[in-house]
mmCIF file of C-alpha atoms in Angstrom:
data_model
loop_
_atom_site.group_PDB
_atom_site.id
_atom_site.type_symbol
_atom_site.label_atom_id
_atom_site.label_comp_id
_atom_site.label_asym_id
_atom_site.label_seq_id
_atom_site.Cartn_x
_atom_site.Cartn_y
_atom_site.Cartn_z
ATOM 1 C CA ILE A 1 -0.131 0.372 -0.210
ATOM 2 C CA GLN A 2 2.999 2.474 1.108
ATOM 3 C CA PHE A 3 4.304 1.805 -2.842
ATOM 4 C CA ILE A 4 1.181 2.213 -4.291
ATOM 5 C CA LYS A 5 0.398 5.635 -2.554
ATOM 6 C CA SER A 6 3.926 6.960 -3.062
ATOM 7 C CA SER A 7 3.447 6.079 -6.724
ATOM 8 C CA VAL A 8 0.123 8.074 -7.134
ATOM 9 C CA LYS A 9 1.622 10.885 -4.969
ATOM 10 C CA SER A 10 4.686 10.964 -7.776
ATOM 11 C CA MET A 11 2.272 10.598 -10.675
ATOM 12 C CA ARG A 12 0.047 13.567 -8.937
ATOM 13 C CA GLY A 13 2.997 15.879 -8.687
ATOM 14 C CA ARG A 14 3.746 15.439 -12.541
ATOM 15 C CA ASN A 15 0.080 15.925 -12.820
ATOM 16 C CA ARG A 16 -1.308 18.336 -10.848
ATOM 17 C CA GLY A 17 -4.350 18.757 -12.944
ATOM 18 C CA SER A 18 -5.580 15.554 -12.070
ATOM 19 C CA CYS A 19 -8.340 14.680 -10.072
ATOM 20 C CA LEU A 20 -8.116 10.704 -10.389
ATOM 21 C CA TYR A 21 -4.595 10.734 -8.770
ATOM 22 C CA CYS A 22 -6.162 13.066 -6.184
ATOM 23 C CA CYS A 23 -9.184 10.278 -5.511
ATOM 24 C CA LEU A 24 -6.340 7.544 -6.021
ATOM 25 C CA GLU A 25 -4.471 9.071 -2.788
ATOM 26 C CA CYS A 26 -7.560 9.453 -0.726
ATOM 27 C CA LEU A 27 -8.888 6.092 -1.500
ATOM 28 C CA LEU A 28 -5.345 4.976 -0.511
ATOM 29 C CA ILE A 29 -5.115 6.252 2.743
ATOM 30 C CA TYR A 30 -8.633 5.238 4.000
ATOM 31 C CA ILE A 31 -7.539 1.097 2.746
ATOM 32 C CA GLU A 32 -4.425 2.308 4.906
ATOM 33 C CA ARG A 33 -6.204 3.124 7.852
ATOM 34 C CA ILE A 34 -8.504 0.505 7.472
ATOM 35 C CA ALA A 35 -5.487 -2.161 7.392
ATOM 36 C CA GLN A 36 -4.117 -1.348 10.048
ATOM 37 C CA TYR A 37 -6.313 -3.224 11.809
ATOM 38 C CA PHE A 38 -5.706 -6.495 9.816
ATOM 39 C CA HIS A 39 -2.694 -8.370 10.547
ATOM 40 C CA LYS A 40 -0.671 -10.572 12.304
ATOM 41 C CA TRP A 41 0.221 -8.997 15.536
ATOM 42 C CA ALA A 42 -3.724 -8.705 16.290
ATOM 43 C CA PHE A 43 -3.537 -12.461 16.450
ATOM 44 C CA VAL A 44 -1.119 -11.891 19.572
ATOM 45 C CA TYR A 45 -3.874 -10.099 21.611
ATOM 46 C CA VAL A 46 -6.450 -12.038 21.078
ATOM 47 C CA GLY A 47 -4.583 -14.977 22.254
ATOM 48 C CA LEU A 48 -3.511 -13.127 25.779
ATOM 49 C CA TYR A 49 -6.688 -10.958 26.450
ATOM 50 C CA GLY A 50 -9.748 -12.623 24.344
ATOM 51 C CA TYR A 51 -10.533 -9.330 22.918
ATOM 52 C CA GLY A 52 -12.067 -9.246 19.528
ATOM 53 C CA TYR A 53 -10.339 -9.308 16.011
ATOM 54 C CA ILE A 54 -10.744 -5.384 15.681
ATOM 55 C CA ASP A 55 -10.414 -3.473 19.538
ATOM 56 C CA ALA A 56 -6.834 -6.647 19.225
ATOM 57 C CA GLY A 57 -5.825 -4.765 15.883
ATOM 58 C CA LYS A 58 -6.261 -1.074 17.290
ATOM 59 C CA ALA A 59 -4.763 -2.065 20.666
ATOM 60 C CA VAL A 60 -1.700 -3.391 19.122
ATOM 61 C CA MET A 61 -1.285 -0.681 17.062
ATOM 62 C CA THR A 62 -1.754 2.047 20.123
ATOM 63 C CA LEU A 63 1.342 0.152 21.731
ATOM 64 C CA PHE A 64 3.218 0.041 19.410
ATOM 65 C CA GLN A 65 2.513 4.035 18.747
ATOM 66 C CA GLN A 66 3.453 4.780 22.123
ATOM 67 C CA ARG A 67 6.304 2.529 22.447
ATOM 68 C CA GLY A 68 7.629 3.908 18.786
ATOM 69 C CA CYS A 69 7.659 0.857 17.013
ATOM 70 C CA THR A 70 5.493 1.063 13.872
ATOM 71 C CA ALA A 71 8.420 0.146 12.141
ATOM 72 C CA ILE A 72 8.684 -3.443 12.913
ATOM 73 C CA ILE A 73 5.220 -4.172 11.586
ATOM 74 C CA SER A 74 6.647 -3.949 8.025
ATOM 75 C CA ASP A 75 10.311 -4.803 9.524
ATOM 76 C CA ASN A 76 10.202 -8.043 10.703
ATOM 77 C CA LEU A 77 12.631 -10.506 9.418
ATOM 78 C CA VAL A 78 11.958 -13.193 11.673
ATOM 79 C CA ARG A 79 9.679 -14.959 9.401
ATOM 80 C CA ARG A 80 11.848 -14.125 6.034
ATOM 81 C CA MET A 81 14.584 -16.264 7.853
ATOM 82 C CA LEU A 82 11.636 -19.140 8.816
ATOM 83 C CA TYR A 83 10.807 -19.579 5.383
ATOM 84 C CA LEU A 84 14.311 -19.921 4.315
ATOM 85 C CA ILE A 85 14.737 -22.757 7.004
ATOM 86 C CA ALA A 86 12.280 -24.246 5.544
ATOM 87 C CA GLY A 87 12.989 -24.279 2.125
ATOM 88 C CA CYS A 88 16.234 -25.630 3.190
ATOM 89 C CA VAL A 89 14.771 -28.540 4.917
ATOM 90 C CA GLY A 90 12.420 -29.278 1.748
ATOM 91 C CA LEU A 91 15.260 -29.341 -0.620
ATOM 92 C CA CYS A 92 17.153 -31.802 1.306
ATOM 93 C CA VAL A 93 13.951 -33.566 2.113
ATOM 94 C CA GLY A 94 13.822 -33.752 -2.142
ATOM 95 C CA VAL A 95 17.424 -34.472 -2.534
ATOM 96 C CA VAL A 96 16.718 -37.706 -0.215
ATOM 97 C CA CYS A 97 14.137 -38.552 -1.861
ATOM 98 C CA ALA A 98 15.569 -38.482 -5.887
ATOM 99 C CA LEU A 99 18.534 -40.616 -4.798
ATOM 100 C CA VAL A 100 16.489 -43.193 -3.406
ATOM 101 C CA GLY A 101 14.620 -43.117 -6.610
ATOM 102 C CA ALA A 102 16.946 -42.941 -8.726
ATOM 103 C CA ILE A 103 18.569 -46.353 -6.319
ATOM 104 C CA PHE A 104 15.083 -47.661 -6.233
ATOM 105 C CA GLY A 105 14.576 -47.659 -10.100
ATOM 106 C CA GLY A 106 18.111 -48.770 -11.164
ATOM 107 C CA ALA A 107 17.718 -51.403 -8.640
ATOM 108 C CA GLN A 108 14.398 -52.364 -10.314
ATOM 109 C CA GLY A 109 16.157 -51.901 -13.772
ATOM 110 C CA ALA A 110 13.976 -49.125 -15.236
ATOM 111 C CA HIS A 111 15.208 -47.354 -18.593
ATOM 112 C CA GLU A 112 16.954 -44.122 -18.902
ATOM 113 C CA ASP A 113 14.143 -41.721 -19.703
ATOM 114 C CA GLU A 114 12.071 -43.945 -16.652
ATOM 115 C CA MET A 115 15.459 -42.735 -13.968
ATOM 116 C CA ILE A 116 14.536 -39.317 -14.988
ATOM 117 C CA ILE A 117 11.178 -39.044 -14.835
ATOM 118 C CA TRP A 118 10.594 -40.790 -11.618
ATOM 119 C CA THR A 119 13.693 -38.879 -9.946
ATOM 120 C CA TYR A 120 12.243 -35.847 -10.982
ATOM 121 C CA LEU A 121 8.791 -36.760 -9.490
ATOM 122 C CA ALA A 122 10.717 -37.598 -6.104
ATOM 123 C CA LEU A 123 12.553 -34.723 -5.849
ATOM 124 C CA PHE A 124 9.580 -32.275 -6.491
ATOM 125 C CA CYS A 125 7.437 -34.273 -4.032
ATOM 126 C CA GLY A 126 10.379 -34.992 -1.544
ATOM 127 C CA PHE A 127 10.433 -30.979 -1.377
ATOM 128 C CA LEU A 128 7.255 -30.388 -1.104
ATOM 129 C CA LEU A 129 6.294 -32.631 1.706
ATOM 130 C CA GLY A 130 9.152 -31.268 3.080
ATOM 131 C CA PHE A 131 8.286 -27.507 3.001
ATOM 132 C CA LEU A 132 5.130 -27.916 3.642
ATOM 133 C CA LEU A 133 5.521 -30.115 7.305
ATOM 134 C CA SER A 134 8.925 -27.312 8.029
ATOM 135 C CA ILE A 135 6.155 -24.148 7.462
ATOM 136 C CA ILE A 136 3.776 -25.940 10.071
ATOM 137 C CA ILE A 137 6.751 -26.572 12.621
ATOM 138 C CA MET A 138 8.654 -22.826 11.953
ATOM 139 C CA GLY A 139 4.944 -21.043 11.775
ATOM 140 C CA ALA A 140 4.866 -21.800 15.830
ATOM 141 C CA VAL A 141 8.066 -21.009 15.863
ATOM 142 C CA GLY A 142 6.723 -17.542 14.181
ATOM 143 C CA ASP A 143 3.945 -17.402 16.162
ATOM 144 C CA SER A 144 5.683 -17.209 19.852
ATOM 145 C CA VAL A 145 8.222 -14.775 18.764
ATOM 146 C CA ASP A 146 5.343 -12.305 17.642
ATOM 147 C CA ALA A 147 3.848 -13.073 21.141
ATOM 148 C CA ILE A 148 7.267 -12.291 22.813
ATOM 149 C CA ILE A 149 7.935 -9.341 21.024
ATOM 150 C CA VAL A 150 4.442 -8.180 21.744
ATOM 151 C CA CYS A 151 5.012 -8.907 25.607
ATOM 152 C CA PHE A 152 8.309 -7.577 25.651
ATOM 153 C CA ALA A 153 6.577 -4.366 23.984
ATOM 154 C CA GLU A 154 3.336 -4.376 26.633
ATOM 155 C CA ALA A 155 5.519 -5.039 30.162
ATOM 156 C CA PRO A 156 9.196 -4.396 29.781
ATOM 157 C CA ALA A 157 9.488 -3.996 33.358
ATOM 158 C CA GLU A 158 8.155 -7.554 34.329
ATOM 159 C CA PHE A 159 10.373 -9.002 31.696
ATOM 160 C CA LYS A 160 13.190 -6.912 33.238
ATOM 161 C CA ARG A 161 12.572 -7.936 36.564
ATOM 162 C CA ASN A 162 11.917 -12.014 35.307
ATOM 163 C CA HIS A 163 14.523 -12.702 32.917
ATOM 164 C CA PRO A 164 17.032 -9.772 33.567
ATOM 165 C CA ALA A 165 19.904 -9.954 31.031
ATOM 166 C CA LEU A 166 17.464 -10.828 28.294
ATOM 167 C CA HIS A 167 15.974 -7.860 28.939
ATOM 168 C CA ASP A 168 18.587 -6.076 28.487
ATOM 169 C CA GLU A 169 19.748 -7.739 25.244
ATOM 170 C CA MET A 170 15.900 -7.065 23.613
ATOM 171 C CA GLU A 171 16.536 -3.747 25.356
ATOM 172 C CA ARG A 172 19.641 -3.190 23.078
ATOM 173 C CA GLY A 173 18.493 -4.465 19.865
ATOM 174 C CA TRP A 174 15.018 -2.777 20.373
ATOM 175 C CA SER A 175 17.016 0.458 21.176
ATOM 176 C CA ASN A 176 18.884 -0.270 18.012
ATOM 177 C CA MET A 177 16.388 -0.783 15.578
ATOM 178 C CA ILE A 178 14.331 2.589 16.490
ATOM 179 C CA ALA A 179 17.593 4.378 16.038
ATOM 180 C CA GLU A 180 17.967 3.146 12.853
ATOM 181 C CA THR A 181 14.247 3.610 11.646
ATOM 182 C CA GLU A 182 14.564 7.294 12.763
ATOM 183 C CA THR A 183 18.048 7.418 10.651
ATOM 184 C CA SER A 184 16.516 6.030 7.654
ATOM 185 C CA LEU A 185 13.288 8.533 7.537
ATOM 186 C CA THR A 186 15.826 11.231 8.143
ATOM 187 C CA GLN A 187 17.780 10.005 4.897
ATOM 188 C CA ALA A 188 13.851 9.801 3.434
ATOM 189 C CA ALA A 189 12.855 13.006 4.052
ATOM 190 C CA ALA A 190 16.227 14.927 3.066
ATOM 191 C CA VAL A 191 16.649 13.007 -0.062
ATOM 192 C CA ALA A 192 12.589 13.895 -0.651
ATOM 193 C CA LEU A 193 13.457 17.341 0.352
ATOM 194 C CA VAL A 194 16.219 17.549 -2.500
ATOM 195 C CA ASP A 195 14.207 16.433 -5.278
ATOM 196 C CA MET A 196 11.591 18.753 -4.058
ATOM 197 C CA ASN A 197 14.015 21.495 -4.860
ATOM 198 C CA SER A 198 15.316 20.313 -7.887
ATOM 199 C CA ARG A 199 12.544 20.390 -9.344
ATOM 200 C CA ALA A 200 10.896 23.865 -7.948
ATOM 201 C CA GLY A 201 14.244 24.673 -9.861
ATOM 202 C CA ILE A 202 13.641 22.885 -12.962
ATOM 203 C CA VAL A 203 10.162 24.499 -13.177
#
């Protein structure tokens, strides 16, 4: 949504008299506001406190805004790493299945064309099975990480009292993330300002 809104805003800047781009930008703003309450973090609040889904979405967004960490919603690398692990597991399972298929086909005296077909079929089926099973397991890990992040944002004092070493480590990571986000926003604002000044100079 952010990318589409930026594109529309850029096109609107080049076509100042166009009412269509203005309407599209307004529509995207409303869609973005609605989409803020439909995300995976709301499920954590539903599980922790038994809220309704909409109320949970509003509550967790308010929490992240108060803690100054709304960027974590779009910049959480844990899921990507878990998908990468699941893909590697699926690939390993696929290779093992392909080797077993090739050995079994050779033992049965299959022709070369049949060997190739059965090997690729075993590779694909093994990869698919390994990937799907890994995704189920990694999904539980990812949900646990999401719950930890929300609980840390909700009650850092209790976390520090019960697990001081882990709290200090997460606090450092949290502070670094916020600092990097602020730096990125400052750089983006500076680039946008330079771009606007250059366009004004051309006009």
